[in-house]
């Protein structure tokens, strides 16, 4: 019984072919494509307004040098947001519940921000490892602590996104299973459980949006430290 709860996180296969790649490409079909008309339909207008709002929020903390990352960061947050929300639909697979995929997104982007800082301002980037005014006996220990915290950043990015989405999906499945099981025995309790399930689903929609925003926001803050 416990194993079946985690079956939803295994990669689906069709004729021996993993379907994770089509699930990653599907959100791209929902994004607006450029047209030849000056005025598009209402859906495209809302999507473009939403993308502009996200870009503005992400670029506000960054200086002018960081605006080169606008396209990458905006594309990433729209990608994560689409995958997280589509994964809440019934009989779907959520690729962002896979730690390997989240680490594949977090590690290269974190490394890119780090290398950007080491190339543009090496003294300032290395200066983050040792706070100003540190007593001499504590210098080796603080350098080791700061270095460890620096290399833990991509792991924290990937694990945070994976853990939050996995926990939410497990709670939804557990409560929905309890609702169906209690329906023939205690209908009133089953209705109450269904209401809790509805509230939890609304909460998970918010969590899916917040986690995508937090993932990209932390990357933008790492970038701000290195430019």
Short mmCIF file of C-alpha atoms in Angstrom, two decimals, residues 12-96:
data_model
loop_
_atom_site.label_atom_id
_atom_site.label_comp_id
_atom_site.label_asym_id
_atom_site.label_seq_id
_atom_site.Cartn_x
_atom_site.Cartn_y
_atom_site.Cartn_z
CA UNK A 12 6.01 6.84 -17.01
CA UNK A 13 7.04 4.70 -19.99
CA UNK A 14 5.35 3.96 -23.29
CA UNK A 15 6.76 1.07 -25.33
CA UNK A 16 9.91 1.29 -23.23
CA UNK A 17 10.37 5.01 -23.98
CA UNK A 18 10.38 7.44 -21.01
CA UNK A 19 7.70 10.10 -21.37
CA UNK A 20 9.47 12.73 -19.29
CA UNK A 21 10.67 14.57 -22.40
CA UNK A 22 7.14 15.11 -23.84
CA UNK A 23 5.98 16.25 -20.40
CA UNK A 24 8.77 18.83 -20.38
CA UNK A 25 7.93 20.06 -23.89
CA UNK A 26 4.17 20.28 -23.34
CA UNK A 27 4.21 23.61 -21.39
CA UNK A 28 5.87 25.29 -24.38
CA UNK A 29 2.66 24.77 -26.35
CA UNK A 30 0.76 26.91 -23.85
CA UNK A 31 3.01 29.96 -24.22
CA UNK A 32 2.08 32.69 -26.70
CA UNK A 33 3.76 32.63 -30.08
CA UNK A 34 4.53 35.86 -31.98
CA UNK A 35 1.99 36.75 -34.63
CA UNK A 36 1.75 39.20 -37.51
CA UNK A 37 -1.05 41.28 -36.00
CA UNK A 38 -0.68 44.32 -33.78
CA UNK A 39 -3.58 43.25 -31.58
CA UNK A 40 -3.81 39.64 -30.39
CA UNK A 41 -6.63 37.87 -28.61
CA UNK A 42 -7.35 38.33 -24.90
CA UNK A 43 -5.54 35.15 -23.84
CA UNK A 44 -2.28 36.18 -25.53
CA UNK A 45 -2.60 39.66 -24.06
CA UNK A 46 -3.03 38.28 -20.53
CA UNK A 47 -0.08 35.91 -20.99
CA UNK A 48 2.18 38.69 -22.25
CA UNK A 49 1.09 40.98 -19.41
CA UNK A 50 1.85 38.21 -16.91
CA UNK A 51 5.29 37.57 -18.44
CA UNK A 52 6.04 41.30 -18.35
CA UNK A 53 4.97 41.49 -14.68
CA UNK A 54 7.21 38.54 -13.75
CA UNK A 55 10.17 40.04 -15.62
CA UNK A 56 9.70 43.36 -13.85
CA UNK A 57 9.58 41.72 -10.41
CA UNK A 58 12.69 39.64 -11.08
CA UNK A 59 14.75 42.46 -12.57
CA UNK A 60 13.98 45.09 -9.90
CA UNK A 61 16.65 43.87 -7.42
CA UNK A 62 19.29 43.54 -10.17
CA UNK A 63 21.46 46.28 -11.59
CA UNK A 64 21.78 46.94 -15.30
CA UNK A 65 24.41 44.21 -15.81
CA UNK A 66 21.98 41.59 -14.51
CA UNK A 67 19.31 42.50 -17.05
CA UNK A 68 21.11 40.29 -19.56
CA UNK A 69 19.67 37.36 -17.63
CA UNK A 70 16.07 38.57 -18.03
CA UNK A 71 15.15 36.16 -20.84
CA UNK A 72 16.69 33.15 -19.08
CA UNK A 73 15.12 33.83 -15.68
CA UNK A 74 11.69 34.68 -17.10
CA UNK A 75 11.70 31.57 -19.29
CA UNK A 76 12.73 29.45 -16.30
CA UNK A 77 9.97 30.71 -14.01
CA UNK A 78 7.31 30.27 -16.72
CA UNK A 79 8.64 26.76 -17.39
CA UNK A 80 8.57 25.76 -13.71
CA UNK A 81 5.19 27.40 -13.17
CA UNK A 82 3.61 25.57 -16.09
CA UNK A 83 5.03 22.18 -15.08
CA UNK A 84 4.03 22.57 -11.42
CA UNK A 85 0.45 23.59 -12.24
CA UNK A 86 -0.03 20.96 -14.96
CA UNK A 87 1.22 18.33 -12.52
CA UNK A 88 -1.79 18.99 -10.28
CA UNK A 89 -4.19 17.72 -12.95
CA UNK A 90 -5.42 14.12 -12.53
CA UNK A 91 -3.45 11.33 -14.23
CA UNK A 92 -0.47 13.58 -14.98
CA UNK A 93 3.21 13.34 -14.20
CA UNK A 94 5.14 16.17 -12.50
CA UNK A 95 8.79 16.22 -13.64
CA UNK A 96 9.73 18.70 -10.88
#
